[in-house]
N, CA and C atoms as an extended XYZ file, in Angstrom:
366
Properties=species:S:1:pos:R:3:atomname:S:1:resname:S:1:resid:I:1 pbc="F F F"
N         0.748       -1.251       -0.001 N   MET     1
C         0.061       -0.060        0.006 CA  MET     1
C         0.863        1.436       -0.002 C   MET     1
N         0.842        2.189       -0.953 N   SER     2
C         1.385        3.414       -0.940 CA  SER     2
C         0.915        4.467        0.008 C   SER     2
N         2.135        4.885        0.736 N   GLU     3
C         1.533        5.666        1.914 CA  GLU     3
C         0.745        6.865        1.459 C   GLU     3
N         1.151        7.263        0.150 N   GLN     4
C         0.447        8.619       -0.420 CA  GLN     4
C        -1.136        8.197       -0.759 C   GLN     4
N        -1.674        7.016       -1.016 N   GLN     5
C        -2.847        6.535       -1.038 CA  GLN     5
C        -3.825        6.405        0.117 C   GLN     5
N        -3.007        6.092        1.220 N   VAL     6
C        -4.148        6.189        2.458 CA  VAL     6
C        -5.055        7.238        2.572 C   VAL     6
N        -4.631        8.285        2.395 N   VAL     7
C        -5.748        9.399        2.770 CA  VAL     7
C        -5.370       10.580        1.562 C   VAL     7
N        -6.141       10.937        0.754 N   THR     8
C        -6.079       12.257       -0.058 CA  THR     8
C        -6.733       13.348        0.872 C   THR     8
N        -6.123       14.765        0.888 N   ILE     9
C        -6.821       16.078        1.120 CA  ILE     9
C        -7.050       16.759       -0.186 C   ILE     9
N        -8.275       16.954       -0.321 N   THR    10
C        -8.481       17.991       -1.752 CA  THR    10
C        -8.038       19.193       -1.504 C   THR    10
N        -7.826       20.126       -2.261 N   GLU    11
C        -7.357       21.390       -2.147 CA  GLU    11
C        -8.505       22.395       -1.568 C   GLU    11
N        -9.804       21.872       -1.582 N   ALA    12
C       -10.693       22.759       -1.021 CA  ALA    12
C       -10.942       22.345        0.436 C   ALA    12
N       -10.445       21.243        0.974 N   ALA    13
C       -10.418       20.679        2.226 CA  ALA    13
C        -8.837       21.237        2.827 C   ALA    13
N        -8.104       21.366        2.155 N   ALA    14
C        -6.780       21.932        2.582 CA  ALA    14
C        -6.933       23.087        2.997 C   ALA    14
N        -7.623       24.354        2.278 N   PHE    15
C        -8.031       25.501        2.432 CA  PHE    15
C        -8.658       25.520        3.617 C   PHE    15
N        -9.730       24.824        4.163 N   GLN    16
C       -10.490       24.900        5.210 CA  GLN    16
C        -9.424       24.217        6.296 C   GLN    16
N        -8.780       23.493        6.109 N   ILE    17
C        -7.850       22.908        7.446 CA  ILE    17
C        -6.985       23.874        7.592 C   ILE    17
N        -6.183       24.695        6.854 N   LYS    18
C        -5.432       25.824        6.977 CA  LYS    18
C        -5.682       26.930        7.735 C   LYS    18
N        -7.150       27.302        7.358 N   ASP    19
C        -7.889       28.608        7.884 CA  ASP    19
C        -7.983       28.106        9.719 C   ASP    19
N        -8.651       26.988        9.658 N   MET    20
C        -8.919       26.318       11.272 CA  MET    20
C        -7.675       26.047       11.729 C   MET    20
N        -6.553       25.705       11.389 N   MET    21
C        -5.501       25.763       12.126 CA  MET    21
C        -4.814       27.237       12.478 C   MET    21
N        -5.277       28.034       11.536 N   LYS    22
C        -4.660       29.533       12.031 CA  LYS    22
C        -5.762       30.196       13.199 C   LYS    22
N        -6.772       29.983       12.834 N   GLN    23
C        -8.055       30.560       13.694 CA  GLN    23
C        -7.910       29.734       15.219 C   GLN    23
N        -7.291       28.478       15.648 N   ASN    24
C        -7.256       27.535       16.686 CA  ASN    24
C        -5.667       27.659       17.091 C   ASN    24
N        -4.660       28.562       16.402 N   GLU    25
C        -3.098       28.393       16.801 CA  GLU    25
C        -2.804       27.494       16.585 C   GLU    25
N        -3.001       26.452       15.544 N   GLU    26
C        -2.135       25.001       15.754 CA  GLU    26
C        -1.729       25.041       14.384 C   GLU    26
N        -0.839       26.222       13.928 N   GLU    27
C         0.061       26.157       12.886 CA  GLU    27
C         1.230       25.150       12.880 C   GLU    27
N         1.380       24.492       13.705 N   LYS    28
C         2.474       23.830       14.089 CA  LYS    28
C         2.195       22.028       14.454 C   LYS    28
N         0.872       22.219       14.302 N   SER    29
C         0.186       20.983       14.988 CA  SER    29
C         0.319       20.032       13.278 C   SER    29
N        -0.176       18.761       13.681 N   LEU    30
C        -0.321       17.922       12.649 CA  LEU    30
C        -2.070       17.814       12.479 C   LEU    30
N        -2.278       17.430       11.162 N   LEU    31
C        -3.755       16.833       11.158 CA  LEU    31
C        -3.851       15.298       11.477 C   LEU    31
N        -4.381       14.809       12.331 N   ARG    32
C        -4.663       13.354       12.405 CA  ARG    32
C        -6.218       13.017       11.744 C   ARG    32
N        -5.942       11.931       11.196 N   VAL    33
C        -7.287       11.397       10.443 CA  VAL    33
C        -7.169        9.973       11.039 C   VAL    33
N        -8.400        9.606       11.669 N   ALA    34
C        -8.626        8.437       12.580 CA  ALA    34
C        -9.559        7.637       12.365 C   ALA    34
N        -9.693        6.511       12.706 N   VAL    35
C       -10.934        5.693       12.881 CA  VAL    35
C       -11.233        5.067       14.304 C   VAL    35
N       -12.456        5.583       14.644 N   HIS    36
C       -13.051        4.904       16.130 CA  HIS    36
C       -14.161        4.139       16.017 C   HIS    36
N       -14.211        3.099       16.835 N   GLY    37
C       -15.332        2.175       17.083 CA  GLY    37
C       -16.186        3.000       17.557 C   GLY    37
N       -17.355        2.551       17.112 N   GLY    38
C       -18.961        3.256       17.758 CA  GLY    38
C       -19.712        3.814       16.343 C   GLY    38
N       -20.987        4.480       16.733 N   GLY    39
C       -21.947        4.964       15.824 CA  GLY    39
C       -22.569        3.416       15.370 C   GLY    39
N       -23.784        4.090       14.663 N   CYS    40
C       -24.764        3.129       14.364 CA  CYS    40
C       -24.059        2.031       13.685 C   CYS    40
N       -23.190        2.174       12.698 N   SER    41
C       -22.700        0.897       11.724 CA  SER    41
C       -21.255        0.330       12.485 C   SER    41
N       -21.000        0.952       13.323 N   GLY    42
C       -19.615        0.560       13.980 CA  GLY    42
C       -18.338        1.350       13.988 C   GLY    42
N       -18.243        2.052       13.088 N   LEU    43
C       -16.804        2.726       13.013 CA  LEU    43
C       -17.313        4.152       12.816 C   LEU    43
N       -16.540        5.067       13.005 N   SER    44
C       -16.509        6.484       13.052 CA  SER    44
C       -15.240        7.370       12.509 C   SER    44
N       -14.922        8.136       11.804 N   TYR    45
C       -14.270        9.034       11.646 CA  TYR    45
C       -14.090        9.727       12.561 C   TYR    45
N       -12.474       10.326       12.679 N   GLY    46
C       -12.120       11.637       13.470 CA  GLY    46
C       -11.233       12.310       12.920 C   GLY    46
N       -11.007       13.549       12.888 N   MET    47
C       -10.163       14.476       12.470 CA  MET    47
C        -9.719       15.356       13.766 C   MET    47
N        -8.578       15.602       13.789 N   GLY    48
C        -8.144       16.650       14.744 CA  GLY    48
C        -6.768       17.264       14.856 C   GLY    48
N        -6.617       17.859       15.570 N   PHE    49
C        -5.030       18.489       15.416 CA  PHE    49
C        -4.054       17.632       16.526 C   PHE    49
N        -2.889       17.296       16.577 N   THR    50
C        -1.883       16.880       17.075 CA  THR    50
C        -0.806       17.563       17.166 C   THR    50
N        -0.034       17.302       18.452 N   PRO    51
C         1.302       18.240       18.276 CA  PRO    51
C         2.239       17.613       17.625 C   PRO    51
N         2.451       16.256       17.835 N   ALA    52
C         3.647       15.170       17.068 CA  ALA    52
C         2.948       13.925       16.691 C   ALA    52
N         3.680       13.290       15.789 N   ALA    53
C         3.129       12.073       15.352 CA  ALA    53
C         3.661       10.868       16.515 C   ALA    53
N         2.910        9.969       16.603 N   GLU    54
C         2.985        8.750       17.391 CA  GLU    54
C         3.865        7.896       16.763 C   GLU    54
N         4.407        7.190       17.543 N   GLU    55
C         5.659        5.759       17.233 CA  GLU    55
C         4.208        4.660       16.225 C   GLU    55
N         4.772        4.764       14.805 N   GLY    56
C         4.159        3.796       14.155 CA  GLY    56
C         2.868        4.620       13.237 C   GLY    56
N         3.109        5.761       13.585 N   ASP    57
C         2.347        6.782       12.605 CA  ASP    57
C         2.720        6.745       11.211 C   ASP    57
N         1.779        6.525       10.235 N   ILE    58
C         2.095        7.266        8.778 CA  ILE    58
C         2.096        8.551        8.615 C   ILE    58
N         3.094        9.128        8.030 N   GLU    59
C         3.178       10.424        8.031 CA  GLU    59
C         3.203       10.849        6.511 C   GLU    59
N         2.094       11.652        6.305 N   LEU    60
C         1.883       12.054        4.705 CA  LEU    60
C         2.090       13.940        4.914 C   LEU    60
N         2.391       14.692        3.811 N   ASN    61
C         2.168       15.905        3.570 CA  ASN    61
C         1.712       16.315        2.186 C   ASN    61
N         0.396       17.061        2.282 N   GLN    62
C        -0.387       17.291        1.289 CA  GLN    62
C        -0.870       18.760        1.290 C   GLN    62
N        -0.750       19.415        0.257 N   HIS    63
C        -0.933       20.755        0.189 CA  HIS    63
C        -0.718       21.666        1.380 C   HIS    63
N         0.887       21.107        1.672 N   GLY    64
C         1.322       22.102        2.560 CA  GLY    64
C         0.963       21.749        4.129 C   GLY    64
N         0.136       20.739        4.388 N   ILE    65
C        -0.264       20.224        5.559 CA  ILE    65
C         0.283       18.675        5.970 C   ILE    65
N         0.826       18.762        7.376 N   PRO    66
C         1.191       17.292        7.563 CA  PRO    66
C         0.027       16.830        8.431 C   PRO    66
N         0.151       15.419        7.712 N   ILE    67
C        -1.191       14.269        8.186 CA  ILE    67
C        -0.446       13.043        8.770 C   ILE    67
N        -1.190       12.637        9.873 N   VAL    68
C        -0.810       11.616       10.427 CA  VAL    68
C        -2.038       10.545       10.503 C   VAL    68
N        -1.662        9.170       10.076 N   VAL    69
C        -2.650        8.124       10.361 CA  VAL    69
C        -1.960        6.942       10.995 C   VAL    69
N        -2.374        6.515       12.057 N   ALA    70
C        -2.229        5.717       12.753 CA  ALA    70
C        -2.052        4.311       11.648 C   ALA    70
N        -1.205        3.811       11.776 N   LYS    71
C        -0.728        2.118       11.331 CA  LYS    71
C        -1.700        1.202       11.236 C   LYS    71
N        -2.597        0.960       12.346 N   ASN    72
C        -3.907        0.384       12.435 CA  ASN    72
C        -4.833        0.926       11.679 C   ASN    72
N        -5.082        2.242       11.355 N   ASP    73
C        -6.347        2.645       10.538 CA  ASP    73
C        -5.934        2.851        9.463 C   ASP    73
N        -4.608        2.709        8.632 N   ALA    74
C        -4.445        2.828        7.503 CA  ALA    74
C        -5.089        1.672        6.307 C   ALA    74
N        -5.419        0.396        6.636 N   GLY    75
C        -6.272       -0.442        5.789 CA  GLY    75
C        -7.319       -0.033        5.603 C   GLY    75
N        -7.983        0.742        6.864 N   ILE    76
C        -9.285        1.127        6.850 CA  ILE    76
C        -9.493        2.297        6.037 C   ILE    76
N        -8.657        3.278        5.956 N   LEU    77
C        -8.773        4.273        5.273 CA  LEU    77
C        -8.172        4.407        3.985 C   LEU    77
N        -7.425        3.385        3.514 N   ASN    78
C        -6.655        3.341        2.267 CA  ASN    78
C        -7.663        3.816        0.966 C   ASN    78
N        -7.208        4.953        0.164 N   GLY    79
C        -7.958        5.396       -0.698 CA  GLY    79
C        -8.885        6.402       -0.135 C   GLY    79
N        -9.198        6.818        1.151 N   THR    80
C       -10.022        7.894        1.314 CA  THR    80
C        -9.713        9.249        0.968 C   THR    80
N       -10.726        9.864        0.538 N   ILE    81
C       -10.351       11.296       -0.247 CA  ILE    81
C       -11.462       12.300        1.046 C   ILE    81
N       -10.802       13.020        1.583 N   VAL    82
C       -11.271       14.374        2.650 CA  VAL    82
C       -11.413       15.262        1.394 C   VAL    82
N       -12.898       15.743        1.465 N   ASP    83
C       -13.106       17.093        0.721 CA  ASP    83
C       -13.795       18.077        1.469 C   ASP    83
N       -13.996       19.341        1.056 N   TYR    84
C       -14.723       20.184        1.721 CA  TYR    84
C       -16.026       20.711        0.847 C   TYR    84
N       -16.889       20.663        1.323 N   LYS    85
C       -18.449       21.012        0.514 CA  LYS    85
C       -18.801       22.026        0.692 C   LYS    85
N       -19.465       23.167        0.224 N   GLN    86
C       -20.091       24.298        0.662 CA  GLN    86
C       -21.347       24.549       -0.099 C   GLN    86
N       -22.428       24.808        0.650 N   SER    87
C       -23.631       25.021        0.232 CA  SER    87
C       -24.402       26.166        0.821 C   SER    87
N       -25.678       26.312        0.604 N   LEU    88
C       -26.366       27.220        1.033 CA  LEU    88
C       -26.613       26.907        2.329 C   LEU    88
N       -26.554       25.792        2.680 N   MET    89
C       -26.928       25.592        4.299 CA  MET    89
C       -25.569       25.607        5.026 C   MET    89
N       -24.711       25.953        4.655 N   GLY    90
C       -23.486       25.702        5.314 CA  GLY    90
C       -22.086       25.093        4.595 C   GLY    90
N       -21.133       24.748        5.330 N   GLY    91
C       -20.418       23.985        4.750 CA  GLY    91
C       -19.751       22.607        5.560 C   GLY    91
N       -19.102       21.868        5.245 N   GLY    92
C       -18.856       20.880        5.759 CA  GLY    92
C       -17.780       19.488        5.407 C   GLY    92
N       -16.799       19.125        6.036 N   PHE    93
C       -16.060       17.871        5.272 CA  PHE    93
C       -16.915       16.884        5.040 C   PHE    93
N       -16.417       16.193        3.918 N   THR    94
C       -17.150       15.153        3.360 CA  THR    94
C       -15.817       14.107        3.298 C   THR    94
N       -16.069       12.891        3.755 N   ILE    95
C       -15.229       11.691        3.578 CA  ILE    95
C       -15.789       10.624        2.685 C   ILE    95
N       -15.128       10.316        1.486 N   ASP    96
C       -15.313        9.240        0.895 CA  ASP    96
C       -14.310        7.753        0.730 C   ASP    96
N       -14.908        6.851        1.228 N   ASN    97
C       -14.040        6.069        1.759 CA  ASN    97
C       -14.321        4.647        1.138 C   ASN    97
N       -13.390        4.228       -0.117 N   PRO    98
C       -13.920        2.994       -0.920 CA  PRO    98
C       -14.196        1.632       -0.051 C   PRO    98
N       -13.598        1.702        1.119 N   ASN    99
C       -13.768        0.595        1.657 CA  ASN    99
C       -14.864        0.193        2.622 C   ASN    99
N       -15.708        1.424        2.614 N   ALA   100
C       -16.747        1.231        3.343 CA  ALA   100
C       -17.839        0.706        2.523 C   ALA   100
N       -18.409       -0.423        3.256 N   ILE   101
C       -19.839       -1.286        2.492 CA  ILE   101
C       -21.132       -0.788        2.810 C   ILE   101
N       -21.096       -0.195        4.076 N   ALA   102
C       -22.463        0.290        4.623 CA  ALA   102
C       -22.023        1.512        5.519 C   ALA   102
N       -23.218        2.349        5.556 N   SER   103
C       -22.879        3.696        6.464 CA  SER   103
C       -24.416        3.674        7.329 C   SER   103
N       -24.333        4.497        8.172 N   CYS   104
C       -25.894        4.510        8.921 CA  CYS   104
C       -26.564        5.852        8.055 C   CYS   104
N       -28.057        5.883        8.783 N   GLY   105
C       -28.754        6.856        7.869 CA  GLY   105
C       -28.135        8.237        8.280 C   GLY   105
N       -27.391        8.388        9.360 N   CYS   106
C       -27.117        9.972        9.662 CA  CYS   106
C       -26.019       10.393        9.127 C   CYS   106
N       -25.088        9.252        8.555 N   GLY   107
C       -23.947        9.545        7.452 CA  GLY   107
C       -22.667        9.601        8.294 C   GLY   107
N       -22.719        9.293        9.764 N   SER   108
C       -21.448        9.593       10.516 CA  SER   108
C       -20.939        8.510       10.800 C   SER   108
N       -21.345        7.124       10.492 N   SER   109
C       -20.664        5.969       10.871 CA  SER   109
C       -20.715        4.876        9.714 C   SER   109
N       -19.868        3.813        9.736 N   PHE   110
C       -19.669        3.178        8.571 CA  PHE   110
C       -19.129        1.847        9.123 C   PHE   110
N       -19.050        0.742        8.227 N   ARG   111
C       -18.183       -0.453        8.634 CA  ARG   111
C       -17.453       -0.705        7.019 C   ARG   111
N       -16.523       -1.732        7.342 N   THR   112
C       -15.918       -2.016        6.205 CA  THR   112
C       -16.087       -3.644        5.913 C   THR   112
N       -15.733       -4.291        4.811 N   LYS   113
C       -15.810       -5.708        4.560 CA  LYS   113
C       -14.984       -6.460        5.767 C   LYS   113
N       -13.981       -5.884        6.281 N   THR   114
C       -13.097       -7.014        7.060 CA  THR   114
C       -13.130       -6.135        8.607 C   THR   114
N       -14.094       -4.977        8.855 N   ASN   115
C       -14.030       -4.335       10.114 CA  ASN   115
C       -15.405       -4.137       10.238 C   ASN   115
N       -15.869       -4.673       11.330 N   GLU   116
C       -17.508       -3.747       11.696 CA  GLU   116
C       -17.154       -3.212       12.880 C   GLU   116
N       -16.554       -2.780       13.524 N   GLY   117
C       -16.139       -2.149       14.439 CA  GLY   117
C       -17.097       -2.508       15.767 C   GLY   117
N       -17.810       -1.456       16.677 N   THR   118
C       -18.668       -1.811       17.779 CA  THR   118
C       -19.725       -0.918       17.498 C   THR   118
N       -20.835       -1.377       16.720 N   PRO   119
C       -21.939       -0.636       16.747 CA  PRO   119
C       -22.745        0.009       18.063 C   PRO   119
N       -23.042        1.098       17.825 N   GLU   120
C       -23.976        1.555       19.004 CA  GLU   120
C       -25.038        2.227       18.653 C   GLU   120
N       -25.956        2.459       19.543 N   ASN   121
C       -27.543        3.171       18.937 CA  ASN   121
C       -27.113        4.695       18.878 C   ASN   121
N       -27.478        5.132       17.800 N   CYS   122
C       -27.669        6.681       17.421 CA  CYS   122
C       -28.300        7.539       18.179 C   CYS   122
């Protein structure tokens, strides 16, 4: 698996992430893209800022944003695209994961063929 293919951040998402980093005084932080257990379908996505990579993290850099992904999450996220969409109702990040075979009605959790996670009530 190519490390560059684990997660792709679009230019629109990168613009928003850089803006958030500046607003939150996190310019020296890294963006962590992660998978957590939970949600209706068993797995949910996480994105946040972290001061440093942890042992075993895969480190990427896209559009000038340092990105880290835990090695355990890499297989689940492989090929995932993080984008930012703007609409009349506001904007938000979208995640397109080719490994997700099912997601819940609210769209915030998913499962893959090899990992069902830990489903919870919405």
